[in-house]
Short mmCIF file of C-alpha atoms and ligand atoms in Angstrom, two decimals:
data_model
loop_
_atom_site.label_atom_id
_atom_site.label_comp_id
_atom_site.label_asym_id
_atom_site.label_seq_id
_atom_site.Cartn_x
_atom_site.Cartn_y
_atom_site.Cartn_z
CA MET A 1 -20.49 -66.59 106.00
CA GLU A 2 -19.62 -64.96 102.70
CA SER A 3 -19.54 -61.39 101.54
CA LEU A 4 -22.02 -60.02 99.01
CA ILE A 5 -19.06 -58.77 96.99
CA SER A 6 -16.66 -61.70 96.84
CA LYS A 7 -19.32 -64.42 96.49
CA GLU A 8 -19.21 -66.55 93.37
CA TYR A 9 -22.75 -66.08 92.06
CA LYS A 10 -24.55 -68.57 89.86
CA ASN A 11 -26.51 -67.35 86.88
CA ASP A 12 -28.36 -70.43 85.76
CA PHE A 13 -31.43 -68.64 84.39
CA VAL A 14 -29.36 -66.27 82.29
CA ASN A 15 -27.05 -69.03 81.13
CA THR A 16 -29.92 -71.34 80.15
CA PHE A 17 -32.25 -69.00 78.27
CA THR A 18 -31.99 -66.54 75.44
CA GLY A 19 -31.99 -62.95 76.57
CA ASP A 20 -31.63 -59.52 75.06
CA GLU A 21 -28.00 -58.87 75.89
CA SER A 22 -27.88 -55.32 74.51
CA GLY A 23 -28.11 -53.74 77.95
CA ASP A 24 -30.35 -51.10 76.40
CA LEU A 25 -32.83 -49.90 79.04
CA LYS A 26 -35.21 -48.14 76.64
CA PRO A 27 -38.81 -49.40 77.10
CA ARG A 28 -39.74 -51.89 74.40
CA GLN A 29 -41.30 -55.22 73.51
CA THR A 30 -38.79 -58.06 73.66
CA PRO A 31 -40.15 -60.97 71.61
CA GLY A 32 -38.07 -64.14 71.45
CA VAL A 33 -36.30 -63.68 74.78
CA LEU A 34 -37.05 -64.54 78.41
CA TYR A 35 -35.15 -61.64 79.91
CA SER A 36 -33.16 -58.54 79.15
CA LYS A 37 -29.80 -57.70 80.56
CA ALA A 38 -30.34 -54.72 82.89
CA VAL A 39 -27.80 -53.19 85.20
CA PRO A 40 -29.14 -51.17 88.17
CA THR A 41 -28.90 -47.42 87.83
CA PRO A 42 -26.80 -45.97 90.68
CA VAL A 43 -28.44 -43.87 93.39
CA LYS A 44 -27.09 -40.95 95.42
CA LYS A 45 -26.24 -42.60 98.72
CA PRO A 46 -27.32 -46.11 99.64
CA THR A 47 -27.81 -46.30 103.42
CA LEU A 48 -28.71 -49.50 105.22
CA LEU A 49 -31.97 -49.10 107.10
CA ALA A 50 -32.78 -52.71 107.89
CA TRP A 51 -31.17 -56.12 107.62
CA SER A 52 -32.81 -59.53 108.16
CA ALA A 53 -30.18 -61.21 110.30
CA GLU A 54 -31.96 -64.60 110.52
CA LEU A 55 -32.42 -64.84 106.77
CA ALA A 56 -28.82 -63.75 106.21
CA ASN A 57 -27.62 -66.44 108.61
CA GLN A 58 -29.70 -69.06 106.88
CA LEU A 59 -28.17 -68.11 103.54
CA GLY A 60 -24.67 -67.57 104.91
CA ILE A 61 -24.53 -63.90 103.94
CA GLN A 62 -22.27 -61.62 105.97
CA LYS A 63 -23.89 -58.45 107.22
CA PRO A 64 -22.52 -55.57 105.13
CA SER A 65 -19.89 -53.71 107.09
CA THR A 66 -18.43 -51.55 104.35
CA GLN A 67 -19.98 -48.97 102.05
CA GLN A 68 -19.05 -51.18 99.08
CA GLU A 69 -21.22 -53.97 100.41
CA ILE A 70 -24.09 -51.59 101.09
CA ASP A 71 -23.60 -50.31 97.56
CA VAL A 72 -24.51 -53.79 96.29
CA LEU A 73 -27.83 -53.53 98.14
CA GLY A 74 -28.46 -50.13 96.56
CA GLY A 75 -27.52 -51.17 93.03
CA ASN A 76 -24.41 -48.94 92.98
CA ARG A 77 -22.04 -51.86 92.73
CA ILE A 78 -22.23 -55.20 90.97
CA ALA A 79 -20.13 -58.15 92.15
CA ASP A 80 -17.80 -59.59 89.50
CA THR A 81 -19.82 -62.75 88.90
CA MET A 82 -23.29 -61.19 88.82
CA LEU A 83 -25.17 -61.03 85.52
CA PRO A 84 -28.10 -58.71 86.34
CA TYR A 85 -31.32 -59.03 84.35
CA ALA A 86 -35.00 -58.14 84.23
CA ALA A 87 -37.39 -61.00 83.42
CA CYS A 88 -39.95 -60.74 80.63
CA TYR A 89 -43.46 -61.76 81.60
CA ALA A 90 -47.04 -60.89 80.78
CA GLY A 91 -50.27 -61.13 82.70
CA HIS A 92 -53.98 -60.69 83.16
CA GLN A 93 -54.65 -57.57 85.20
CA PHE A 94 -58.09 -57.12 86.80
CA GLY A 95 -59.43 -59.84 84.53
CA HIS A 96 -58.06 -58.48 81.28
CA TRP A 97 -55.12 -59.52 79.15
CA ALA A 98 -52.41 -56.87 79.59
CA GLY A 99 -49.73 -58.20 77.23
CA GLN A 100 -46.05 -57.81 78.06
CA LEU A 101 -45.29 -56.44 81.53
CA GLY A 102 -41.98 -57.75 82.89
CA ASP A 103 -39.72 -56.65 85.73
CA GLY A 104 -40.20 -52.90 85.41
CA ARG A 105 -38.30 -52.08 88.57
CA ALA A 106 -36.99 -55.40 89.80
CA ILE A 107 -33.54 -56.56 88.77
CA THR A 108 -32.22 -60.00 89.64
CA LEU A 109 -28.53 -59.66 90.44
CA GLY A 110 -27.56 -63.30 90.65
CA GLU A 111 -28.21 -66.64 92.33
CA TRP A 112 -26.75 -67.26 95.79
CA GLU A 113 -25.86 -70.87 96.53
CA THR A 114 -25.76 -71.81 100.21
CA ALA A 115 -23.29 -74.21 101.79
CA GLU A 116 -26.04 -76.87 101.66
CA GLY A 117 -26.44 -76.35 97.92
CA LYS A 118 -29.75 -74.45 98.01
CA VAL A 119 -29.98 -71.68 95.47
CA TRP A 120 -31.72 -68.34 96.09
CA GLU A 121 -32.29 -65.50 93.66
CA LEU A 122 -31.22 -62.10 94.95
CA GLN A 123 -33.34 -59.36 93.45
CA LEU A 124 -33.41 -55.60 93.95
CA LYS A 125 -36.78 -53.87 93.81
CA GLY A 126 -36.60 -50.21 92.89
CA ALA A 127 -33.17 -50.37 91.25
CA GLY A 128 -33.99 -48.22 88.24
CA PRO A 129 -35.41 -48.59 84.76
CA THR A 130 -35.41 -51.75 82.68
CA PRO A 131 -36.82 -52.40 79.20
CA TYR A 132 -40.06 -53.34 81.02
CA SER A 133 -40.52 -50.06 82.89
CA ARG A 134 -42.94 -48.78 80.25
CA ARG A 135 -43.65 -45.14 81.21
CA ALA A 136 -42.59 -45.51 84.84
CA ASP A 137 -39.26 -44.78 86.55
CA GLY A 138 -38.17 -48.16 87.87
CA ARG A 139 -38.00 -46.78 91.40
CA ALA A 140 -39.78 -47.46 94.69
CA VAL A 141 -40.63 -45.08 97.51
CA LEU A 142 -39.71 -45.64 101.15
CA ARG A 143 -43.30 -46.29 102.28
CA SER A 144 -43.88 -49.11 99.79
CA SER A 145 -40.41 -50.58 100.43
CA VAL A 146 -40.96 -50.62 104.20
CA ARG A 147 -44.27 -52.36 103.57
CA GLU A 148 -42.72 -55.01 101.35
CA TYR A 149 -39.74 -55.52 103.64
CA LEU A 150 -41.73 -55.95 106.86
CA MET A 151 -44.66 -57.84 105.42
CA SER A 152 -42.70 -60.48 103.54
CA GLU A 153 -40.83 -61.25 106.75
CA ALA A 154 -44.05 -61.13 108.79
CA MET A 155 -45.68 -63.66 106.48
CA HIS A 156 -42.66 -65.93 106.78
CA TYR A 157 -42.89 -65.95 110.57
CA LEU A 158 -46.63 -66.55 110.37
CA GLY A 159 -45.78 -69.70 108.44
CA VAL A 160 -47.26 -68.49 105.15
CA PRO A 161 -45.25 -69.30 102.00
CA THR A 162 -43.66 -66.09 100.75
CA THR A 163 -40.73 -64.43 99.06
CA ARG A 164 -38.34 -62.97 101.65
CA ALA A 165 -36.67 -59.61 102.18
CA LEU A 166 -33.00 -59.40 103.13
CA SER A 167 -32.39 -55.68 103.28
CA LEU A 168 -33.89 -52.25 103.03
CA VAL A 169 -31.78 -49.30 101.96
CA THR A 170 -32.68 -45.69 101.47
CA THR A 171 -31.25 -44.21 98.30
CA GLY A 172 -30.80 -40.54 99.16
CA ASP A 173 -32.78 -39.74 96.00
CA LYS A 174 -36.31 -38.41 95.78
CA VAL A 175 -38.99 -40.16 93.79
CA LEU A 176 -42.03 -38.39 92.33
CA ARG A 177 -45.37 -40.06 93.10
CA ASP A 178 -49.01 -39.12 92.81
CA MET A 179 -50.08 -41.11 95.86
CA PHE A 180 -53.81 -40.47 95.52
CA TYR A 181 -53.93 -40.33 91.71
CA ASN A 182 -55.45 -36.86 92.01
CA GLY A 183 -52.87 -34.77 90.18
CA ASN A 184 -50.96 -33.82 93.33
CA ALA A 185 -47.64 -35.50 92.71
CA ALA A 186 -45.00 -35.03 95.39
CA HIS A 187 -41.40 -36.02 95.99
CA GLU A 188 -40.89 -38.87 98.43
CA PRO A 189 -37.75 -40.58 99.71
CA GLY A 190 -36.64 -43.49 97.54
CA ALA A 191 -35.67 -46.93 98.80
CA ILE A 192 -34.63 -50.37 97.57
CA VAL A 193 -35.48 -53.78 98.99
CA MET A 194 -33.39 -56.85 98.29
CA ARG A 195 -35.87 -59.67 97.83
CA VAL A 196 -34.89 -63.29 98.07
CA ALA A 197 -36.70 -66.38 96.78
CA PRO A 198 -35.82 -69.68 95.14
CA SER A 199 -37.53 -68.17 92.10
CA PHE A 200 -39.68 -65.19 91.21
CA LEU A 201 -41.26 -66.99 88.23
CA ARG A 202 -44.92 -66.09 87.85
CA PHE A 203 -47.89 -67.49 85.94
CA GLY A 204 -47.24 -64.56 83.60
CA ASN A 205 -43.82 -65.83 82.49
CA PHE A 206 -45.58 -68.82 80.92
CA GLU A 207 -48.50 -66.78 79.61
CA MET A 208 -46.06 -64.53 77.76
CA LEU A 209 -44.48 -67.39 75.84
CA ASN A 210 -47.84 -68.88 74.91
CA ALA A 211 -49.19 -65.51 73.76
CA ARG A 212 -46.15 -65.08 71.54
CA LYS A 213 -46.48 -68.64 70.24
CA GLU A 214 -42.90 -69.32 71.34
CA THR A 215 -43.60 -72.98 71.98
CA ASP A 216 -39.95 -74.05 72.06
CA ASN A 217 -39.19 -71.42 74.69
CA LEU A 218 -42.31 -72.46 76.62
CA ARG A 219 -41.22 -76.12 76.65
CA LYS A 220 -37.74 -75.16 77.66
CA LEU A 221 -38.93 -72.96 80.54
CA LEU A 222 -41.26 -75.72 81.72
CA ASP A 223 -38.50 -78.36 81.59
CA TRP A 224 -36.15 -76.08 83.51
CA THR A 225 -38.72 -75.04 86.12
CA ILE A 226 -39.76 -78.63 86.76
CA ALA A 227 -36.21 -80.01 86.90
CA ARG A 228 -35.05 -77.24 89.20
CA TYR A 229 -37.98 -76.64 91.54
CA TYR A 230 -40.06 -79.81 91.20
CA PRO A 231 -37.35 -82.47 90.67
CA HIS A 232 -39.63 -85.23 91.95
CA ILE A 233 -41.88 -84.74 88.90
CA GLN A 234 -40.69 -86.81 85.97
CA GLY A 235 -41.99 -88.82 83.04
CA GLU A 236 -44.16 -88.23 80.01
CA ASP A 237 -46.94 -86.34 81.79
CA LYS A 238 -44.66 -84.12 83.75
CA VAL A 239 -46.12 -80.80 82.62
CA LEU A 240 -49.62 -81.94 83.55
CA ASP A 241 -48.35 -83.29 86.86
CA TRP A 242 -46.56 -80.02 87.47
CA PHE A 243 -49.72 -78.05 86.80
CA LYS A 244 -51.56 -80.27 89.29
CA GLU A 245 -48.97 -79.44 91.90
CA VAL A 246 -49.20 -75.71 91.18
CA VAL A 247 -52.97 -76.07 91.65
CA ASP A 248 -52.36 -77.76 94.99
CA ARG A 249 -49.81 -75.21 96.20
CA THR A 250 -51.97 -72.30 95.12
CA ALA A 251 -54.95 -73.77 97.00
CA SER A 252 -52.75 -74.15 100.09
CA LEU A 253 -51.60 -70.56 99.80
CA MET A 254 -55.19 -69.29 99.60
CA VAL A 255 -56.11 -71.28 102.71
CA GLU A 256 -53.16 -69.70 104.51
CA TRP A 257 -54.23 -66.22 103.50
CA GLN A 258 -57.75 -66.95 104.77
CA ARG A 259 -56.33 -68.32 108.00
CA VAL A 260 -54.45 -65.17 108.94
CA GLY A 261 -56.81 -62.69 107.25
CA PHE A 262 -54.39 -61.49 104.58
CA VAL A 263 -55.73 -59.61 101.57
CA HIS A 264 -53.18 -59.31 98.75
CA GLY A 265 -55.01 -56.58 96.88
CA VAL A 266 -53.58 -57.15 93.38
CA MET A 267 -54.02 -60.79 92.43
CA ASN A 268 -53.15 -60.29 88.79
CA THR A 269 -51.58 -63.32 87.10
CA ASP A 270 -48.22 -61.52 86.97
CA ASN A 271 -48.36 -61.50 90.78
CA MET A 272 -48.95 -65.25 91.12
CA SER A 273 -45.88 -67.36 91.90
CA VAL A 274 -45.51 -70.79 90.30
CA LEU A 275 -43.94 -71.92 93.57
CA GLY A 276 -47.09 -71.01 95.50
CA LEU A 277 -45.43 -68.10 97.33
CA THR A 278 -46.97 -64.80 98.32
CA ILE A 279 -45.27 -62.37 95.94
CA ASP A 280 -45.32 -58.62 95.18
CA TYR A 281 -46.47 -56.79 98.27
CA GLY A 282 -48.37 -53.68 97.21
CA PRO A 283 -51.69 -52.36 98.53
CA TYR A 284 -52.23 -55.39 100.80
CA SER A 285 -53.86 -55.45 104.20
CA PHE A 286 -54.77 -57.75 107.01
CA LEU A 287 -58.42 -57.74 107.91
CA ASP A 288 -59.10 -55.66 110.96
CA ASP A 289 -62.90 -56.02 111.13
CA TYR A 290 -64.06 -59.27 109.55
CA ASP A 291 -65.49 -58.22 106.21
CA PRO A 292 -65.25 -60.68 103.29
CA ASN A 293 -65.97 -57.78 100.94
CA PHE A 294 -63.00 -55.74 102.06
CA THR A 295 -60.41 -54.81 99.45
CA PRO A 296 -57.47 -52.62 100.51
CA ASN A 297 -56.74 -51.49 96.94
CA THR A 298 -58.44 -48.23 95.86
CA THR A 299 -58.05 -49.27 92.19
CA ASP A 300 -60.06 -52.41 93.00
CA LEU A 301 -62.96 -50.51 94.55
CA PRO A 302 -65.51 -50.54 91.75
CA GLY A 303 -65.58 -54.32 91.38
CA ARG A 304 -63.90 -55.55 94.58
CA ARG A 305 -62.45 -58.33 92.44
CA TYR A 306 -59.64 -58.89 94.92
CA ALA A 307 -61.69 -58.67 98.13
CA PHE A 308 -60.79 -61.01 101.02
CA GLY A 309 -63.61 -63.47 100.42
CA LYS A 310 -62.99 -63.66 96.68
CA GLN A 311 -59.30 -64.56 96.81
CA PRO A 312 -59.77 -68.35 96.60
CA SER A 313 -61.99 -68.10 93.51
CA ILE A 314 -59.69 -65.55 91.88
CA ALA A 315 -56.80 -67.96 92.37
CA TYR A 316 -58.85 -70.55 90.49
CA TRP A 317 -59.46 -68.05 87.69
CA ASN A 318 -55.74 -67.29 87.58
CA LEU A 319 -54.91 -70.99 87.44
CA GLY A 320 -57.24 -71.11 84.43
CA CYS A 321 -54.95 -68.55 82.76
CA LEU A 322 -51.91 -70.68 83.56
CA ALA A 323 -53.70 -73.74 82.16
CA GLY A 324 -54.42 -71.74 79.00
CA ALA A 325 -50.72 -71.00 78.65
CA LEU A 326 -49.94 -74.72 78.71
CA LEU A 327 -52.33 -75.64 75.87
CA PRO A 328 -49.55 -75.97 73.27
CA VAL A 329 -47.93 -78.73 75.33
CA VAL A 330 -50.71 -80.49 77.28
CA ASP A 331 -54.08 -81.95 76.23
CA LYS A 332 -56.89 -79.50 76.91
CA ASP A 333 -59.27 -81.95 78.59
CA GLN A 334 -56.58 -83.16 80.94
CA LEU A 335 -55.73 -79.59 81.86
CA LEU A 336 -59.36 -78.76 82.49
CA GLU A 337 -59.80 -81.81 84.63
CA ALA A 338 -56.75 -80.87 86.68
CA LEU A 339 -58.00 -77.29 87.00
CA GLU A 340 -61.36 -78.54 88.25
CA THR A 341 -59.70 -80.40 91.14
CA TYR A 342 -58.88 -76.99 92.61
CA LYS A 343 -62.27 -76.60 94.30
CA GLU A 344 -62.21 -79.95 96.03
CA ILE A 345 -58.60 -79.49 97.12
CA TYR A 346 -59.27 -75.98 98.36
CA TRP A 347 -62.33 -76.89 100.40
CA ALA A 348 -60.70 -79.93 101.97
CA LYS A 349 -57.71 -77.84 103.06
CA TYR A 350 -59.91 -74.94 104.08
CA TYR A 351 -62.16 -76.99 106.36
CA ALA A 352 -59.16 -78.70 107.90
CA MET A 353 -57.63 -75.28 108.62
CA MET A 354 -60.90 -73.95 110.05
CA GLY A 355 -61.13 -77.02 112.24
CA ASN A 356 -57.71 -76.08 113.64
CA LYS A 357 -58.74 -72.45 114.08
CA LEU A 358 -61.72 -73.62 116.12
CA GLY A 359 -59.75 -76.26 118.03
CA LEU A 360 -61.76 -79.23 116.74
CA ASP A 361 -60.49 -82.80 116.81
CA GLU A 362 -61.85 -83.57 113.33
CA ILE A 363 -64.27 -82.18 110.79
CA GLY A 364 -67.60 -83.94 110.33
CA GLU A 365 -70.64 -82.96 108.23
CA ALA A 366 -72.16 -80.92 111.04
CA ASP A 367 -68.90 -79.04 111.51
CA ILE A 368 -69.13 -77.67 108.00
CA SER A 369 -72.35 -75.94 108.90
CA LEU A 370 -70.77 -74.71 112.12
CA ILE A 371 -67.91 -73.20 110.11
CA THR A 372 -70.39 -71.58 107.73
CA GLN A 373 -72.26 -70.22 110.71
CA PHE A 374 -69.02 -68.69 112.03
CA GLU A 375 -68.34 -67.08 108.65
CA GLU A 376 -71.84 -65.67 108.31
CA ILE A 377 -72.14 -64.34 111.82
CA LEU A 378 -68.67 -62.83 111.82
CA ALA A 379 -69.47 -61.15 108.50
CA SER A 380 -72.58 -59.57 109.99
CA ILE A 381 -71.09 -58.55 113.35
CA LYS A 382 -67.70 -57.64 111.89
CA PRO A 383 -65.57 -58.08 114.99
CA ASP A 384 -61.82 -57.75 114.73
CA MET A 385 -60.86 -61.11 113.20
CA THR A 386 -57.59 -61.56 115.08
CA ILE A 387 -58.91 -60.52 118.48
CA PHE A 388 -62.12 -62.52 118.09
CA TYR A 389 -60.23 -65.78 117.51
CA GLN A 390 -57.85 -65.02 120.37
CA LEU A 391 -60.82 -64.57 122.71
CA LEU A 392 -62.32 -67.77 121.39
CA ILE A 393 -59.28 -69.73 122.61
CA ASP A 394 -60.07 -68.94 126.25
CA LEU A 395 -63.83 -69.00 125.92
CA PRO A 396 -65.43 -69.91 129.28
CA LEU A 397 -67.13 -73.28 128.94
CA TYR A 398 -70.34 -72.12 130.57
CA MET A 399 -72.03 -68.90 129.57
CA GLU A 400 -75.58 -68.29 130.66
CA THR A 401 -76.80 -65.12 129.02
CA GLU A 402 -76.55 -63.15 125.80
CA GLN A 403 -75.12 -60.29 127.80
CA GLU A 404 -72.34 -62.46 129.18
CA VAL A 405 -71.35 -63.54 125.67
CA ALA A 406 -71.53 -60.00 124.31
CA ASP A 407 -69.40 -58.72 127.21
CA TYR A 408 -66.86 -61.46 126.71
CA PHE A 409 -66.25 -60.50 123.06
CA LYS A 410 -66.45 -56.74 123.66
CA ALA A 411 -62.72 -56.19 123.17
CA SER A 412 -63.03 -57.46 119.58
CA LEU A 413 -66.00 -55.31 118.57
CA TYR A 414 -65.92 -52.13 116.48
CA ASN A 415 -69.62 -51.40 117.08
CA ASP A 416 -72.13 -52.09 119.83
CA LEU A 417 -74.18 -55.17 119.05
CA THR A 418 -77.83 -54.77 118.12
CA PRO A 419 -80.21 -57.10 119.99
CA GLU A 420 -80.39 -59.30 116.85
CA GLU A 421 -76.60 -59.49 116.61
CA SER A 422 -76.35 -60.28 120.28
CA GLU A 423 -78.70 -63.18 119.80
CA LEU A 424 -76.81 -64.44 116.75
CA LEU A 425 -73.53 -64.39 118.62
CA TYR A 426 -75.07 -66.13 121.62
CA ARG A 427 -76.46 -68.89 119.38
CA LEU A 428 -73.11 -69.32 117.67
CA VAL A 429 -71.26 -69.59 120.96
CA THR A 430 -73.78 -72.08 122.35
CA THR A 431 -73.51 -74.31 119.26
CA TYR A 432 -69.75 -74.06 119.42
CA LEU A 433 -69.61 -74.94 123.12
CA ASP A 434 -71.80 -77.99 122.44
CA ARG A 435 -69.35 -79.05 119.77
CA LEU A 436 -66.34 -78.49 122.05
CA ASN A 437 -68.02 -80.78 124.56
CA LYS A 438 -67.93 -83.58 122.00
CA ASN A 439 -64.23 -83.09 121.24
CA THR A 440 -62.25 -86.30 121.72
CA ILE A 441 -59.13 -84.26 122.45
CA LYS A 442 -58.54 -82.56 125.78
CA ARG A 443 -59.40 -78.88 126.15
CA GLU A 444 -55.70 -78.05 126.50
CA ALA A 445 -54.81 -79.81 123.27
CA SER A 446 -57.64 -78.01 121.55
CA GLN A 447 -56.44 -74.66 122.87
CA GLN A 448 -52.90 -75.42 121.85
CA LEU A 449 -54.06 -76.15 118.32
CA MET A 450 -55.92 -72.84 118.30
CA ARG A 451 -52.90 -70.96 119.61
CA LYS A 452 -50.70 -72.12 116.80
CA THR A 453 -53.34 -71.56 114.12
CA ASN A 454 -54.58 -68.12 115.17
CA PRO A 455 -52.04 -65.29 115.12
CA ARG A 456 -52.12 -62.84 118.01
CA PHE A 457 -49.93 -60.17 116.44
CA ILE A 458 -50.65 -59.04 112.88
CA LEU A 459 -48.90 -56.27 111.02
CA ARG A 460 -51.84 -53.91 110.69
CA ASN A 461 -51.79 -51.19 108.06
CA TYR A 462 -52.18 -48.38 110.58
CA LEU A 463 -49.09 -49.60 112.46
CA LEU A 464 -47.15 -49.66 109.22
CA HIS A 465 -48.44 -46.20 108.44
CA GLN A 466 -47.24 -44.87 111.80
CA ALA A 467 -43.86 -46.56 111.46
CA ILE A 468 -43.42 -45.09 107.98
CA GLU A 469 -44.35 -41.57 109.12
CA GLU A 470 -41.80 -41.92 111.91
CA LEU A 471 -39.10 -43.14 109.53
CA GLU A 472 -39.79 -40.27 107.16
CA SER A 473 -39.16 -37.90 110.05
CA GLY A 474 -35.95 -39.69 111.05
CA GLU A 475 -37.27 -41.86 113.93
CA ASN A 476 -37.14 -45.64 113.91
CA GLN A 477 -38.53 -46.81 117.27
CA LEU A 478 -41.82 -48.21 116.05
CA PHE A 479 -40.17 -49.73 112.99
CA LEU A 480 -37.71 -51.59 115.23
CA LYS A 481 -40.51 -52.79 117.51
CA LEU A 482 -42.52 -54.05 114.57
CA GLN A 483 -39.43 -55.77 113.19
CA GLU A 484 -39.29 -57.77 116.46
CA ALA A 485 -43.04 -58.34 116.82
CA ILE A 486 -43.38 -59.92 113.35
CA LYS A 487 -40.99 -62.68 114.45
CA ASP A 488 -43.23 -63.84 117.28
CA PRO A 489 -46.82 -63.54 116.04
CA TYR A 490 -48.38 -66.39 118.05
CA SER A 491 -47.18 -65.31 121.50
CA LYS A 492 -48.37 -62.75 124.01
CA ASN A 493 -44.98 -61.04 123.97
CA PHE A 494 -46.18 -58.10 121.92
CA ASP A 495 -49.53 -57.48 123.55
CA ALA A 496 -48.84 -53.75 123.48
CA PHE A 497 -50.17 -54.11 119.92
CA PHE A 498 -53.10 -56.33 120.90
CA GLU A 499 -55.95 -53.91 120.26
CA THR A 500 -58.46 -53.06 117.57
CA ARG A 501 -57.62 -50.54 114.87
CA PRO A 502 -58.14 -47.07 116.39
CA GLY A 503 -61.03 -44.96 115.13
CA TRP A 504 -58.81 -42.35 113.49
CA ALA A 505 -57.32 -44.99 111.20
CA SER A 506 -60.53 -46.33 109.70
CA GLN A 507 -60.81 -43.78 106.89
CA LYS A 508 -57.25 -42.54 106.68
CA ALA A 509 -55.32 -43.34 103.47
CA GLY A 510 -52.55 -45.82 104.13
CA CYS A 511 -54.27 -47.15 107.26
CA SER A 512 -57.15 -48.93 105.66
CA MET A 513 -57.13 -48.35 101.90
CA LEU A 514 -54.07 -47.88 99.71
CA SER A 515 -53.44 -46.97 96.10
CA CYS A 516 -51.11 -48.90 93.82
CA SER A 517 -48.81 -45.86 93.66
CA SER A 518 -45.55 -47.12 95.08
P1 LIG B 1 -47.54 -54.48 90.18
O1 LIG B 1 -49.01 -54.32 90.01
O2 LIG B 1 -46.93 -53.63 91.24
O3 LIG B 1 -47.16 -55.92 90.37
O4 LIG B 1 -46.85 -53.98 88.84
C1 LIG B 1 -47.32 -54.30 87.55
C2 LIG B 1 -46.27 -53.99 86.51
O5 LIG B 1 -45.88 -52.62 86.56
C3 LIG B 1 -44.98 -54.79 86.65
O6 LIG B 1 -44.52 -55.09 85.36
C4 LIG B 1 -44.06 -53.82 87.35
O7 LIG B 1 -42.71 -54.10 87.11
C5 LIG B 1 -44.48 -52.49 86.73
N1 LIG B 1 -44.18 -51.34 87.60
C6 LIG B 1 -44.81 -50.98 88.74
N2 LIG B 1 -44.25 -49.87 89.26
C7 LIG B 1 -43.23 -49.50 88.45
C8 LIG B 1 -42.28 -48.45 88.45
N3 LIG B 1 -42.24 -47.51 89.41
N4 LIG B 1 -41.38 -48.43 87.45
C9 LIG B 1 -41.40 -49.35 86.48
N5 LIG B 1 -42.27 -50.36 86.41
C10 LIG B 1 -43.19 -50.45 87.39
MG1 LIG B 2 -46.08 -57.29 90.17
#
């Protein structure tokens, strides 16, 4: 185990690419460079609120025991070998080209090499202004930091590819935010999360270089990214082959989000990782009631572009933007052909995943219509997605009446079923039971498959909301419980949380919908 202070950090990104080394934090465009040197701005009193012991062990990082070490997590102290920077990237936001964005409040401190030779970027989120902060302050509030900290770890334990979170510190400073965008700005406690990932590179890093016609920089970033993160890809067509793999990883990620009912909320191309990780946790939500049209982001309400059911097709659209950025170095037709494989790859992975969710031995033609039937009937009945699938695991093999079926699923329902809905559900269950009868695997094997595919504990927004309110008033009991529950999402060990979202939470800000203000 090594200390955050005495570690010899690597700085391969900074040492490979041209950056703006002025250290000037004034907002500006930075053509010609891939990053700007940016040192965190100190805060009043960094205090450690949470530490991810498992992640720290995996990386070989000693838990901070001195204020100096905690100061590193709060941006008040920089280790000797760190070369902190903010990356320059662009992006398409809500379907429109937004130009240069960049790390406006994230600062990468350095690269941590583990004893096994794996390299992880350590990045502070909320560490103060950078040249990419535009008109904002470079800070993050406690509520959004708690959400990022807990959810990135929750996704990891669910088995969904994601960036990680090592620590959460409060800063002792207040941050001014207009949470509802209604002119009522208020001071909130500030916080900083240390995020960890092999890389935080986004589609937008590549889009930026293409937009600026910096083809040499684009080639160089591609060569570096491929050599470092995709070393098995080599040869003349490597950029095309790399794009194909990003398509594949992105499709896998979308299937994973659909599996657990995760809605990201802001799938702009600057929030899309080229490693296929879930990145940038903002106004996200799990589905409570199964509604493909649900978006947790108030800014997304008019168009519901980033609604649950649209995520897979938005990912395809975003991949189109990445393909566009590669036009100076790869043949257009080949890129388009690779992009078009997305749909086939996605559906193949999706049906395989749904087969696992339903405990099926394999997926045949008829199963595709069964899956569609599940989607349609769930969308009309809107049961709690997580609880519904949990009940499905132990479904009795013989059910005679509509009433029996309706009673069985009662714990997952937010509304009483109409007679039509009751009939729909009964038909679905009957068709499903017929199919289970034809399974070539034993019932136990089928149930086991379902148990590892369907989470039982999900980090619901209302639970986060309660934990945050408690933390803001100086209590941490719920936060600590949630920190344990996220590590064991497929077991019954945290059944205290196994219930539908309570009525009071359905319209309350922060419990169902969230703004981007963070
Ligand atoms: P997001 O939608 O949260 O991924 O953020 C979009 C862009 O806004 C990114 O370039 C962020 O770095 C920037 N940004 C968001 N919040 C802040 C903030 N408080 N200070 C500076 N930049 C920010
Ligand atoms: Mg972002």
